[in-house]
PDB file of C-alpha atoms in Angstrom:
ATOM      1  CA  MET A   1     -30.952-122.547 -18.778  1.00  0.00           C
ATOM      2  CA  PHE A   2     -27.827-124.503 -17.925  1.00  0.00           C
ATOM      3  CA  CYS A   3     -26.365-124.630 -21.441  1.00  0.00           C
ATOM      4  CA  LEU A   4     -26.824-120.876 -21.862  1.00  0.00           C
ATOM      5  CA  GLU A   5     -25.200-120.173 -18.523  1.00  0.00           C
ATOM      6  CA  MET A   6     -22.283-122.396 -19.459  1.00  0.00           C
ATOM      7  CA  THR A   7     -21.974-120.624 -22.794  1.00  0.00           C
ATOM      8  CA  LEU A   8     -21.741-117.212 -21.197  1.00  0.00           C
ATOM      9  CA  ARG A   9     -19.251-118.508 -18.677  1.00  0.00           C
ATOM     10  CA  ARG A  10     -16.952-119.681 -21.460  1.00  0.00           C
ATOM     11  CA  LEU A  11     -15.965-116.035 -21.861  1.00  0.00           C
ATOM     12  CA  SER A  12     -14.098-116.294 -18.551  1.00  0.00           C
ATOM     13  CA  ALA A  13     -11.416-118.844 -17.762  1.00  0.00           C
ATOM     14  CA  LEU A  14     -12.202-121.943 -15.760  1.00  0.00           C
ATOM     15  CA  SER A  15     -10.168-121.308 -12.655  1.00  0.00           C
ATOM     16  CA  MET A  16     -10.278-124.738 -11.030  1.00  0.00           C
ATOM     17  CA  ALA A  17     -11.959-128.109 -11.218  1.00  0.00           C
ATOM     18  CA  LEU A  18     -12.078-130.420  -8.200  1.00  0.00           C
ATOM     19  CA  VAL A  19     -12.546-134.165  -8.456  1.00  0.00           C
ATOM     20  CA  TRP A  20     -12.244-136.397  -5.464  1.00  0.00           C
ATOM     21  CA  GLY A  21     -13.170-139.952  -4.705  1.00  0.00           C
ATOM     22  CA  TYR A  22     -14.317-142.082  -1.820  1.00  0.00           C
ATOM     23  CA  VAL A  23     -14.835-145.786  -1.347  1.00  0.00           C
ATOM     24  CA  VAL A  24     -18.269-147.191  -0.583  1.00  0.00           C
ATOM     25  CA  SER A  25     -18.145-150.544   1.208  1.00  0.00           C
ATOM     26  CA  SER A  26     -20.728-152.806   2.766  1.00  0.00           C
ATOM     27  CA  SER A  27     -20.193-151.069   6.106  1.00  0.00           C
ATOM     28  CA  PRO A  28     -21.928-147.768   6.882  1.00  0.00           C
ATOM     29  CA  TYR A  29     -18.580-145.942   6.927  1.00  0.00           C
ATOM     30  CA  TYR A  30     -16.679-144.286   4.088  1.00  0.00           C
ATOM     31  CA  THR A  31     -12.970-144.788   3.545  1.00  0.00           C
ATOM     32  CA  THR A  32     -11.038-141.842   2.157  1.00  0.00           C
ATOM     33  CA  VAL A  33      -8.676-142.559  -0.708  1.00  0.00           C
ATOM     34  CA  ALA A  34      -6.042-140.538  -2.519  1.00  0.00           C
ATOM     35  CA  PRO A  35      -7.196-137.950  -5.097  1.00  0.00           C
ATOM     36  CA  PRO A  36      -7.677-138.971  -8.731  1.00  0.00           C
ATOM     37  CA  GLN A  37      -4.693-138.606 -11.031  1.00  0.00           C
ATOM     38  CA  ASP A  38      -3.974-136.756 -14.290  1.00  0.00           C
ATOM     39  CA  LEU A  39      -6.914-134.374 -14.325  1.00  0.00           C
ATOM     40  CA  HIS A  40      -7.205-133.142 -17.940  1.00  0.00           C
ATOM     41  CA  ILE A  41      -9.590-130.459 -19.289  1.00  0.00           C
ATOM     42  CA  THR A  42     -10.156-129.823 -23.009  1.00  0.00           C
ATOM     43  CA  ASP A  43     -12.567-127.589 -24.909  1.00  0.00           C
ATOM     44  CA  PRO A  44     -13.905-129.473 -27.984  1.00  0.00           C
ATOM     45  CA  GLY A  45     -15.388-126.265 -29.369  1.00  0.00           C
ATOM     46  CA  LEU A  46     -18.993-127.069 -28.528  1.00  0.00           C
ATOM     47  CA  LEU A  47     -21.425-124.597 -27.051  1.00  0.00           C
ATOM     48  CA  GLY A  48     -20.518-124.519 -23.354  1.00  0.00           C
ATOM     49  CA  SER A  49     -19.311-128.124 -23.209  1.00  0.00           C
ATOM     50  CA  LEU A  50     -15.943-129.111 -21.702  1.00  0.00           C
ATOM     51  CA  ASP A  51     -14.382-132.595 -21.726  1.00  0.00           C
ATOM     52  CA  ILE A  52     -12.899-133.465 -18.329  1.00  0.00           C
ATOM     53  CA  GLU A  53     -11.026-136.725 -17.773  1.00  0.00           C
ATOM     54  CA  TRP A  54      -9.076-138.247 -14.902  1.00  0.00           C
ATOM     55  CA  LYS A  55      -7.562-141.526 -13.796  1.00  0.00           C
ATOM     56  CA  PRO A  56      -8.434-143.511 -10.658  1.00  0.00           C
ATOM     57  CA  PRO A  57      -6.359-143.028  -7.481  1.00  0.00           C
ATOM     58  CA  PRO A  58      -3.182-145.156  -7.378  1.00  0.00           C
ATOM     59  CA  ASN A  59      -4.334-147.319  -4.445  1.00  0.00           C
ATOM     60  CA  VAL A  60      -7.883-148.018  -5.645  1.00  0.00           C
ATOM     61  CA  GLN A  61      -6.978-151.577  -6.683  1.00  0.00           C
ATOM     62  CA  THR A  62      -6.520-152.520  -3.047  1.00  0.00           C
ATOM     63  CA  PHE A  63     -10.265-152.237  -2.477  1.00  0.00           C
ATOM     64  CA  ASN A  64     -11.366-155.316  -4.416  1.00  0.00           C
ATOM     65  CA  GLU A  65     -14.913-155.552  -3.063  1.00  0.00           C
ATOM     66  CA  CYS A  66     -15.682-151.845  -2.938  1.00  0.00           C
ATOM     67  CA  THR A  67     -17.077-149.276  -5.337  1.00  0.00           C
ATOM     68  CA  VAL A  68     -15.275-145.998  -5.926  1.00  0.00           C
ATOM     69  CA  LYS A  69     -17.500-142.975  -6.517  1.00  0.00           C
ATOM     70  CA  TYR A  70     -16.424-139.548  -7.725  1.00  0.00           C
ATOM     71  CA  LYS A  71     -17.821-136.096  -7.093  1.00  0.00           C
ATOM     72  CA  PHE A  72     -17.113-133.253  -9.496  1.00  0.00           C
ATOM     73  CA  GLU A  73     -17.353-129.535  -8.764  1.00  0.00           C
ATOM     74  CA  TYR A  74     -16.334-126.516 -10.842  1.00  0.00           C
ATOM     75  CA  ARG A  75     -15.863-122.798 -10.361  1.00  0.00           C
ATOM     76  CA  ASN A  76     -15.266-120.000 -12.861  1.00  0.00           C
ATOM     77  CA  THR A  77     -13.195-116.870 -12.459  1.00  0.00           C
ATOM     78  CA  GLY A  78     -15.060-114.432 -10.246  1.00  0.00           C
ATOM     79  CA  ASP A  79     -17.253-117.101  -8.615  1.00  0.00           C
ATOM     80  CA  ARG A  80     -17.082-117.673  -4.893  1.00  0.00           C
ATOM     81  CA  GLU A  81     -19.109-120.854  -4.698  1.00  0.00           C
ATOM     82  CA  TRP A  82     -18.376-124.275  -6.169  1.00  0.00           C
ATOM     83  CA  MET A  83     -21.067-125.661  -8.471  1.00  0.00           C
ATOM     84  CA  VAL A  84     -22.087-129.174  -9.481  1.00  0.00           C
ATOM     85  CA  PRO A  85     -23.006-129.775 -13.152  1.00  0.00           C
ATOM     86  CA  LEU A  86     -26.666-130.639 -13.715  1.00  0.00           C
ATOM     87  CA  GLN A  87     -26.094-133.678 -15.892  1.00  0.00           C
ATOM     88  CA  GLY A  88     -29.421-135.435 -15.848  1.00  0.00           C
ATOM     89  CA  ASP A  89     -29.986-139.004 -17.013  1.00  0.00           C
ATOM     90  CA  LEU A  90     -28.638-139.890 -20.455  1.00  0.00           C
ATOM     91  CA  GLU A  91     -32.091-140.997 -21.652  1.00  0.00           C
ATOM     92  CA  SER A  92     -33.553-137.612 -20.695  1.00  0.00           C
ATOM     93  CA  GLU A  93     -31.619-135.982 -23.571  1.00  0.00           C
ATOM     94  CA  VAL A  94     -33.663-135.107 -26.673  1.00  0.00           C
ATOM     95  CA  GLN A  95     -33.565-137.787 -29.365  1.00  0.00           C
ATOM     96  CA  ASN A  96     -33.637-137.909 -33.179  1.00  0.00           C
ATOM     97  CA  PHE A  97     -32.077-134.471 -33.525  1.00  0.00           C
ATOM     98  CA  HIS A  98     -31.988-133.627 -37.252  1.00  0.00           C
ATOM     99  CA  CYS A  99     -31.181-130.453 -39.202  1.00  0.00           C
ATOM    100  CA  ILE A 100     -31.505-129.432 -42.880  1.00  0.00           C
ATOM    101  CA  TYR A 101     -30.191-126.218 -44.449  1.00  0.00           C
ATOM    102  CA  HIS A 102     -32.980-125.535 -46.957  1.00  0.00           C
ATOM    103  CA  ASP A 103     -31.926-123.843 -50.215  1.00  0.00           C
ATOM    104  CA  TRP A 104     -28.897-122.294 -48.449  1.00  0.00           C
ATOM    105  CA  GLU A 105     -31.422-119.923 -46.885  1.00  0.00           C
ATOM    106  CA  TYR A 106     -32.732-121.192 -43.538  1.00  0.00           C
ATOM    107  CA  LEU A 107     -31.856-123.957 -41.077  1.00  0.00           C
ATOM    108  CA  LYS A 108     -34.610-126.207 -39.771  1.00  0.00           C
ATOM    109  CA  CYS A 109     -33.826-128.488 -36.817  1.00  0.00           C
ATOM    110  CA  THR A 110     -36.239-130.964 -35.251  1.00  0.00           C
ATOM    111  CA  TRP A 111     -36.081-133.334 -32.306  1.00  0.00           C
ATOM    112  CA  GLN A 112     -38.231-135.533 -30.091  1.00  0.00           C
ATOM    113  CA  PRO A 113     -38.486-135.460 -26.295  1.00  0.00           C
ATOM    114  CA  GLY A 114     -36.138-137.735 -24.382  1.00  0.00           C
ATOM    115  CA  LEU A 115     -37.386-141.128 -23.262  1.00  0.00           C
ATOM    116  CA  LEU A 116     -37.354-140.065 -19.606  1.00  0.00           C
ATOM    117  CA  ALA A 117     -38.701-136.570 -20.194  1.00  0.00           C
ATOM    118  CA  PRO A 118     -41.965-135.754 -18.370  1.00  0.00           C
ATOM    119  CA  ARG A 119     -45.125-134.850 -20.239  1.00  0.00           C
ATOM    120  CA  VAL A 120     -44.777-131.188 -19.311  1.00  0.00           C
ATOM    121  CA  VAL A 121     -41.367-129.970 -20.486  1.00  0.00           C
ATOM    122  CA  TYR A 122     -39.831-126.889 -22.068  1.00  0.00           C
ATOM    123  CA  TYR A 123     -37.074-127.145 -24.671  1.00  0.00           C
ATOM    124  CA  GLY A 124     -34.927-124.234 -25.738  1.00  0.00           C
ATOM    125  CA  LEU A 125     -32.425-124.126 -28.602  1.00  0.00           C
ATOM    126  CA  TYR A 126     -29.330-121.911 -28.289  1.00  0.00           C
ATOM    127  CA  TYR A 127     -26.670-121.383 -30.940  1.00  0.00           C
ATOM    128  CA  TRP A 128     -23.362-119.613 -31.428  1.00  0.00           C
ATOM    129  CA  TYR A 129     -20.785-119.222 -34.184  1.00  0.00           C
ATOM    130  CA  GLU A 130     -17.683-117.122 -34.634  1.00  0.00           C
ATOM    131  CA  GLY A 131     -18.759-113.533 -35.150  1.00  0.00           C
ATOM    132  CA  LEU A 132     -21.588-113.483 -32.603  1.00  0.00           C
ATOM    133  CA  ASP A 133     -20.974-111.586 -29.366  1.00  0.00           C
ATOM    134  CA  ARG A 134     -23.058-114.013 -27.355  1.00  0.00           C
ATOM    135  CA  ALA A 135     -25.140-117.134 -27.654  1.00  0.00           C
ATOM    136  CA  MET A 136     -28.538-116.581 -29.250  1.00  0.00           C
ATOM    137  CA  GLN A 137     -31.838-118.329 -28.579  1.00  0.00           C
ATOM    138  CA  CYS A 138     -34.218-119.525 -31.279  1.00  0.00           C
ATOM    139  CA  ASP A 139     -37.095-117.106 -31.876  1.00  0.00           C
ATOM    140  CA  ASN A 140     -39.167-119.341 -34.175  1.00  0.00           C
ATOM    141  CA  TYR A 141     -39.992-122.674 -32.522  1.00  0.00           C
ATOM    142  CA  ILE A 142     -41.939-125.572 -34.038  1.00  0.00           C
ATOM    143  CA  GLN A 143     -44.445-126.970 -31.565  1.00  0.00           C
ATOM    144  CA  ASP A 144     -46.454-130.150 -31.092  1.00  0.00           C
ATOM    145  CA  HIS A 145     -49.213-129.990 -28.474  1.00  0.00           C
ATOM    146  CA  GLY A 146     -47.541-126.998 -26.877  1.00  0.00           C
ATOM    147  CA  ILE A 147     -44.047-128.558 -26.658  1.00  0.00           C
ATOM    148  CA  ASN A 148     -41.106-127.195 -28.647  1.00  0.00           C
ATOM    149  CA  ILE A 149     -39.916-129.960 -31.006  1.00  0.00           C
ATOM    150  CA  GLY A 150     -38.009-127.884 -33.530  1.00  0.00           C
ATOM    151  CA  CYS A 151     -36.632-124.524 -34.539  1.00  0.00           C
ATOM    152  CA  THR A 152     -36.249-122.539 -37.776  1.00  0.00           C
ATOM    153  CA  LEU A 153     -33.235-120.225 -37.935  1.00  0.00           C
ATOM    154  CA  GLN A 154     -33.195-117.469 -40.535  1.00  0.00           C
ATOM    155  CA  ASN A 155     -30.250-115.284 -41.527  1.00  0.00           C
ATOM    156  CA  VAL A 156     -27.495-117.744 -40.620  1.00  0.00           C
ATOM    157  CA  SER A 157     -25.558-117.440 -43.880  1.00  0.00           C
ATOM    158  CA  GLN A 158     -22.638-115.910 -41.962  1.00  0.00           C
ATOM    159  CA  ALA A 159     -22.200-119.295 -40.288  1.00  0.00           C
ATOM    160  CA  GLU A 160     -21.533-121.065 -43.608  1.00  0.00           C
ATOM    161  CA  TYR A 161     -18.181-122.873 -43.588  1.00  0.00           C
ATOM    162  CA  LYS A 162     -17.889-122.256 -39.852  1.00  0.00           C
ATOM    163  CA  ASP A 163     -18.646-124.387 -36.798  1.00  0.00           C
ATOM    164  CA  LEU A 164     -22.211-123.710 -35.682  1.00  0.00           C
ATOM    165  CA  SER A 165     -22.526-124.766 -32.033  1.00  0.00           C
ATOM    166  CA  VAL A 166     -26.014-125.750 -30.921  1.00  0.00           C
ATOM    167  CA  CYS A 167     -27.421-126.638 -27.529  1.00  0.00           C
ATOM    168  CA  VAL A 168     -30.928-128.021 -26.965  1.00  0.00           C
ATOM    169  CA  ASN A 169     -31.706-127.699 -23.282  1.00  0.00           C
ATOM    170  CA  GLY A 170     -34.763-129.062 -21.519  1.00  0.00           C
ATOM    171  CA  SER A 171     -36.271-128.006 -18.217  1.00  0.00           C
ATOM    172  CA  ALA A 172     -39.006-129.578 -16.131  1.00  0.00           C
ATOM    173  CA  ALA A 173     -40.379-129.041 -12.675  1.00  0.00           C
ATOM    174  CA  THR A 174     -39.292-132.318 -11.095  1.00  0.00           C
ATOM    175  CA  THR A 175     -36.666-133.864 -13.405  1.00  0.00           C
ATOM    176  CA  LEU A 176     -33.150-132.881 -14.448  1.00  0.00           C
ATOM    177  CA  LEU A 177     -32.818-133.141 -18.235  1.00  0.00           C
ATOM    178  CA  ARG A 178     -29.463-133.582 -19.967  1.00  0.00           C
ATOM    179  CA  PRO A 179     -28.653-130.907 -22.565  1.00  0.00           C
ATOM    180  CA  LEU A 180     -27.699-131.907 -26.104  1.00  0.00           C
ATOM    181  CA  TYR A 181     -24.558-130.316 -27.602  1.00  0.00           C
ATOM    182  CA  VAL A 182     -23.784-130.628 -31.318  1.00  0.00           C
ATOM    183  CA  THR A 183     -21.566-128.858 -33.826  1.00  0.00           C
ATOM    184  CA  LEU A 184     -23.043-128.346 -37.297  1.00  0.00           C
ATOM    185  CA  ARG A 185     -21.570-127.393 -40.671  1.00  0.00           C
ATOM    186  CA  LEU A 186     -24.303-125.760 -42.740  1.00  0.00           C
ATOM    187  CA  HIS A 187     -22.853-126.560 -46.174  1.00  0.00           C
ATOM    188  CA  ASN A 188     -22.948-130.282 -45.310  1.00  0.00           C
ATOM    189  CA  LEU A 189     -26.650-130.019 -44.420  1.00  0.00           C
ATOM    190  CA  ALA A 190     -27.790-128.167 -47.557  1.00  0.00           C
ATOM    191  CA  LYS A 191     -30.863-129.330 -49.473  1.00  0.00           C
ATOM    192  CA  PRO A 192     -31.570-127.366 -52.694  1.00  0.00           C
ATOM    193  CA  LEU A 193     -34.913-126.826 -54.354  1.00  0.00           C
ATOM    194  CA  PRO A 194     -35.746-129.161 -57.283  1.00  0.00           C
ATOM    195  CA  PRO A 195     -34.341-128.276 -60.704  1.00  0.00           C
ATOM    196  CA  LYS A 196     -36.759-126.299 -62.855  1.00  0.00           C
ATOM    197  CA  GLN A 197     -37.788-126.027 -66.513  1.00  0.00           C
ATOM    198  CA  LEU A 198     -37.264-129.719 -67.288  1.00  0.00           C
ATOM    199  CA  VAL A 199     -37.679-130.255 -71.044  1.00  0.00           C
ATOM    200  CA  VAL A 200     -37.507-133.630 -72.823  1.00  0.00           C
ATOM    201  CA  SER A 201     -37.398-134.017 -76.608  1.00  0.00           C
ATOM    202  CA  MET A 202     -36.683-136.922 -78.963  1.00  0.00           C
ATOM    203  CA  SER A 203     -34.485-136.970 -82.044  1.00  0.00           C
ATOM    204  CA  ALA A 204     -35.147-138.845 -85.303  1.00  0.00           C
ATOM    205  CA  SER A 205     -32.944-141.670 -84.019  1.00  0.00           C
ATOM    206  CA  GLU A 206     -35.196-141.851 -80.927  1.00  0.00           C
ATOM    207  CA  GLU A 207     -32.597-140.502 -78.521  1.00  0.00           C
ATOM    208  CA  LEU A 208     -33.953-138.491 -75.605  1.00  0.00           C
ATOM    209  CA  HIS A 209     -32.543-135.006 -75.109  1.00  0.00           C
ATOM    210  CA  VAL A 210     -33.051-133.845 -71.505  1.00  0.00           C
ATOM    211  CA  ASN A 211     -32.478-130.224 -70.461  1.00  0.00           C
ATOM    212  CA  TRP A 212     -33.154-128.406 -67.197  1.00  0.00           C
ATOM    213  CA  SER A 213     -32.200-125.267 -65.292  1.00  0.00           C
ATOM    214  CA  PRO A 214     -30.661-124.838 -61.806  1.00  0.00           C
ATOM    215  CA  PRO A 215     -33.266-124.407 -59.072  1.00  0.00           C
ATOM    216  CA  GLY A 216     -32.472-120.751 -58.477  1.00  0.00           C
ATOM    217  CA  GLY A 217     -32.932-119.277 -55.032  1.00  0.00           C
ATOM    218  CA  LYS A 218     -29.828-118.864 -52.876  1.00  0.00           C
ATOM    219  CA  THR A 219     -28.199-122.173 -53.821  1.00  0.00           C
ATOM    220  CA  PRO A 220     -24.960-121.383 -55.730  1.00  0.00           C
ATOM    221  CA  PRO A 221     -25.352-122.949 -59.230  1.00  0.00           C
ATOM    222  CA  GLN A 222     -21.674-123.949 -59.296  1.00  0.00           C
ATOM    223  CA  CYS A 223     -22.233-126.006 -56.135  1.00  0.00           C
ATOM    224  CA  LEU A 224     -24.770-128.393 -57.675  1.00  0.00           C
ATOM    225  CA  GLU A 225     -24.630-131.838 -59.204  1.00  0.00           C
ATOM    226  CA  TYR A 226     -27.592-133.728 -60.670  1.00  0.00           C
ATOM    227  CA  GLU A 227     -28.900-137.269 -60.902  1.00  0.00           C
ATOM    228  CA  VAL A 228     -31.004-138.283 -63.906  1.00  0.00           C
ATOM    229  CA  GLN A 229     -33.241-141.366 -63.952  1.00  0.00           C
ATOM    230  CA  LEU A 230     -35.319-142.989 -66.701  1.00  0.00           C
ATOM    231  CA  ALA A 231     -38.300-145.344 -66.473  1.00  0.00           C
ATOM    232  CA  GLU A 232     -39.872-147.023 -69.498  1.00  0.00           C
ATOM    233  CA  ASP A 233     -43.284-148.647 -69.343  1.00  0.00           C
ATOM    234  CA  GLN A 234     -43.255-152.189 -70.738  1.00  0.00           C
ATOM    235  CA  GLY A 235     -46.981-152.768 -70.690  1.00  0.00           C
ATOM    236  CA  GLN A 236     -47.702-155.525 -68.161  1.00  0.00           C
ATOM    237  CA  ALA A 237     -44.389-155.077 -66.337  1.00  0.00           C
ATOM    238  CA  LYS A 238     -44.167-152.263 -63.795  1.00  0.00           C
ATOM    239  CA  ALA A 239     -41.768-149.520 -64.826  1.00  0.00           C
ATOM    240  CA  ALA A 240     -38.602-149.342 -62.712  1.00  0.00           C
ATOM    241  CA  TRP A 241     -36.430-146.277 -62.372  1.00  0.00           C
ATOM    242  CA  ALA A 242     -32.841-146.687 -63.555  1.00  0.00           C
ATOM    243  CA  SER A 243     -30.097-144.146 -62.876  1.00  0.00           C
ATOM    244  CA  VAL A 244     -28.690-142.833 -66.129  1.00  0.00           C
ATOM    245  CA  SER A 245     -26.197-140.211 -64.985  1.00  0.00           C
ATOM    246  CA  THR A 246     -24.928-138.056 -62.144  1.00  0.00           C
ATOM    247  CA  GLN A 247     -23.255-134.929 -63.462  1.00  0.00           C
ATOM    248  CA  MET A 248     -22.737-131.210 -62.979  1.00  0.00           C
ATOM    249  CA  GLU A 249     -24.067-130.216 -66.419  1.00  0.00           C
ATOM    250  CA  THR A 250     -27.728-129.368 -67.058  1.00  0.00           C
ATOM    251  CA  ALA A 251     -28.217-131.412 -70.257  1.00  0.00           C
ATOM    252  CA  LEU A 252     -28.049-135.097 -71.137  1.00  0.00           C
ATOM    253  CA  THR A 253     -28.723-137.383 -74.118  1.00  0.00           C
ATOM    254  CA  ILE A 254     -30.204-140.811 -73.361  1.00  0.00           C
ATOM    255  CA  SER A 255     -30.479-143.774 -75.737  1.00  0.00           C
ATOM    256  CA  ARG A 256     -33.833-145.553 -75.443  1.00  0.00           C
ATOM    257  CA  ALA A 257     -33.119-149.279 -75.516  1.00  0.00           C
ATOM    258  CA  ASN A 258     -36.601-150.681 -74.933  1.00  0.00           C
ATOM    259  CA  GLN A 259     -38.555-148.542 -77.446  1.00  0.00           C
ATOM    260  CA  SER A 260     -41.486-148.436 -75.029  1.00  0.00           C
ATOM    261  CA  HIS A 261     -44.810-146.647 -75.377  1.00  0.00           C
ATOM    262  CA  ILE A 262     -44.328-144.349 -72.371  1.00  0.00           C
ATOM    263  CA  SER A 263     -41.131-142.980 -70.870  1.00  0.00           C
ATOM    264  CA  CYS A 264     -40.567-140.859 -67.772  1.00  0.00           C
ATOM    265  CA  VAL A 265     -37.495-138.821 -66.920  1.00  0.00           C
ATOM    266  CA  ARG A 266     -36.800-137.254 -63.539  1.00  0.00           C
ATOM    267  CA  VAL A 267     -33.959-135.083 -62.234  1.00  0.00           C
ATOM    268  CA  ARG A 268     -32.831-134.019 -58.762  1.00  0.00           C
ATOM    269  CA  GLY A 269     -29.855-132.081 -57.387  1.00  0.00           C
ATOM    270  CA  ARG A 270     -27.584-131.798 -54.370  1.00  0.00           C
ATOM    271  CA  THR A 271     -24.427-129.953 -53.284  1.00  0.00           C
ATOM    272  CA  ASN A 272     -21.367-131.261 -55.118  1.00  0.00           C
ATOM    273  CA  ILE A 273     -17.914-132.127 -53.764  1.00  0.00           C
ATOM    274  CA  LEU A 274     -16.561-128.704 -54.717  1.00  0.00           C
ATOM    275  CA  CYS A 275     -18.672-127.041 -52.029  1.00  0.00           C
ATOM    276  CA  ALA A 276     -19.383-129.709 -49.388  1.00  0.00           C
ATOM    277  CA  ASP A 277     -18.443-133.142 -48.124  1.00  0.00           C
ATOM    278  CA  GLN A 278     -22.050-134.276 -48.229  1.00  0.00           C
ATOM    279  CA  GLY A 279     -25.578-132.966 -48.599  1.00  0.00           C
ATOM    280  CA  PHE A 280     -29.241-133.862 -49.079  1.00  0.00           C
ATOM    281  CA  TRP A 281     -30.852-134.584 -52.455  1.00  0.00           C
ATOM    282  CA  SER A 282     -33.625-132.255 -53.558  1.00  0.00           C
ATOM    283  CA  GLU A 283     -37.085-133.488 -54.496  1.00  0.00           C
ATOM    284  CA  TRP A 284     -37.510-134.926 -58.003  1.00  0.00           C
ATOM    285  CA  THR A 285     -38.585-132.956 -61.059  1.00  0.00           C
ATOM    286  CA  GLN A 286     -40.475-135.397 -63.312  1.00  0.00           C
ATOM    287  CA  GLU A 287     -41.638-135.383 -66.926  1.00  0.00           C
ATOM    288  CA  CYS A 288     -43.551-138.241 -68.613  1.00  0.00           C
ATOM    289  CA  PHE A 289     -44.439-138.509 -72.285  1.00  0.00           C
ATOM    290  CA  SER A 290     -45.795-140.972 -74.851  1.00  0.00           C
ATOM    291  CA  VAL A 291     -43.731-142.320 -77.741  1.00  0.00           C
ATOM    292  CA  PHE A 292     -45.090-144.385 -80.642  1.00  0.00           C
ATOM    293  CA  ARG A 293     -43.232-147.504 -81.713  1.00  0.00           C
ATOM    294  CA  ASN A 294     -42.422-147.972 -85.403  1.00  0.00           C
ATOM    295  CA  GLU A 295     -45.224-150.480 -85.810  1.00  0.00           C
ATOM    296  CA  ASP A 296     -47.551-148.125 -83.998  1.00  0.00           C
ATOM    297  CA  LYS A 297     -46.585-145.368 -86.422  1.00  0.00           C
ATOM    298  CA  GLN A 298     -47.340-147.650 -89.393  1.00  0.00           C
ATOM    299  CA  LEU A 299     -50.658-148.589 -87.903  1.00  0.00           C
ATOM    300  CA  PHE A 300     -51.391-144.933 -87.243  1.00  0.00           C
ATOM    301  CA  ILE A 301     -50.835-144.232 -90.972  1.00  0.00           C
ATOM    302  CA  LEU A 302     -52.873-147.257 -92.153  1.00  0.00           C
ATOM    303  CA  ILE A 303     -55.949-146.448 -90.101  1.00  0.00           C
ATOM    304  CA  PRO A 304     -56.919-143.311 -92.098  1.00  0.00           C
ATOM    305  CA  VAL A 305     -56.256-145.141 -95.377  1.00  0.00           C
ATOM    306  CA  ILE A 306     -58.492-148.051 -94.355  1.00  0.00           C
ATOM    307  CA  LEU A 307     -61.222-145.675 -93.205  1.00  0.00           C
ATOM    308  CA  SER A 308     -61.027-143.755 -96.510  1.00  0.00           C
ATOM    309  CA  LEU A 309     -61.293-146.933 -98.614  1.00  0.00           C
ATOM    310  CA  SER A 310     -64.186-148.193 -96.526  1.00  0.00           C
ATOM    311  CA  SER A 311     -66.041-144.910 -96.957  1.00  0.00           C
ATOM    312  CA  SER A 312     -65.485-144.971-100.743  1.00  0.00           C
ATOM    313  CA  LEU A 313     -66.728-148.559-100.977  1.00  0.00           C
ATOM    314  CA  ILE A 314     -69.886-147.705 -99.076  1.00  0.00           C
ATOM    315  CA  ILE A 315     -70.550-144.736-101.366  1.00  0.00           C
ATOM    316  CA  PHE A 316     -70.136-146.850-104.513  1.00  0.00           C
ATOM    317  CA  MET A 317     -72.510-149.458-103.102  1.00  0.00           C
ATOM    318  CA  LEU A 318     -75.136-146.790-102.363  1.00  0.00           C
ATOM    319  CA  ILE A 319     -74.792-145.354-105.893  1.00  0.00           C
ATOM    320  CA  GLY A 320     -75.197-148.841-107.390  1.00  0.00           C
ATOM    321  CA  GLN A 321     -78.366-149.403-105.348  1.00  0.00           C
ATOM    322  CA  CYS A 322     -79.788-146.098-106.548  1.00  0.00           C
ATOM    323  CA  LYS A 323     -79.182-146.920-110.260  1.00  0.00           C
ATOM    324  CA  LYS A 324     -80.949-150.269-109.903  1.00  0.00           C
ATOM    325  CA  ARG A 325     -84.013-148.475-108.579  1.00  0.00           C
TER     326      ARG A 325
END
């Protein structure tokens, strides 16, 4: 696998890189030009990826109707032969690469085959972070019709708050596929479990008291913030969720403005700014309940009274009928 080979070669210094150019004209002959200028090599910190830049030769402007092409070769310390990078077409690179760090416990990454990838293709995911002696390959792939489209990485907590370098490399029998290089930060990809033990109660003044507990698991409780939403059913109108608060506490008091029959409260959490720059919201924890309006309460009290009076009236009527007989 090219990206793995490049990763292992990063342990030795890049001894030399050669870039040269030639002019292609309408004639069948090539015209040699001066070498490119200002060759510059930088390591962005990705898994096996180097950024190499250069400027055109000084006299290339004199060839107005010609195309200048470049050839790149590289060699590492200890190598005898020059090698050409297997770039592959840009559209052969995997697409829709997406990762989530679930509950600060395991990392799940998924992708889709590149647009120019053949039907029979093998994808491998390799990763490295400071503290590992060498690049590691995923040992738990997610497959779709026999093709690797994802990977689940366990026991990567040591990579938290470090650069996690990932390479997704594809290989096929007849096509060169471009590897994908990305650098991840786990704490910015965290998605906690939903909050638990959501309890909603109502005071005499019809204020809602909402309480919940952190989701537990491996998500640090001090790293969570919460969003609370309320929906009140208005009968014919469809209930709409309205955000009430985003906070780091686990309790909230909400004033009910509409005095509706049914109210629903839901809560979700995510990593707060104290622990990450961003993160994914958890799923919602929801609780719905019925609340009587004041007039409903009065009606609820009147119904037994009316039924009692009606029953008494019927009894008196039956007694009167019996005395007449």
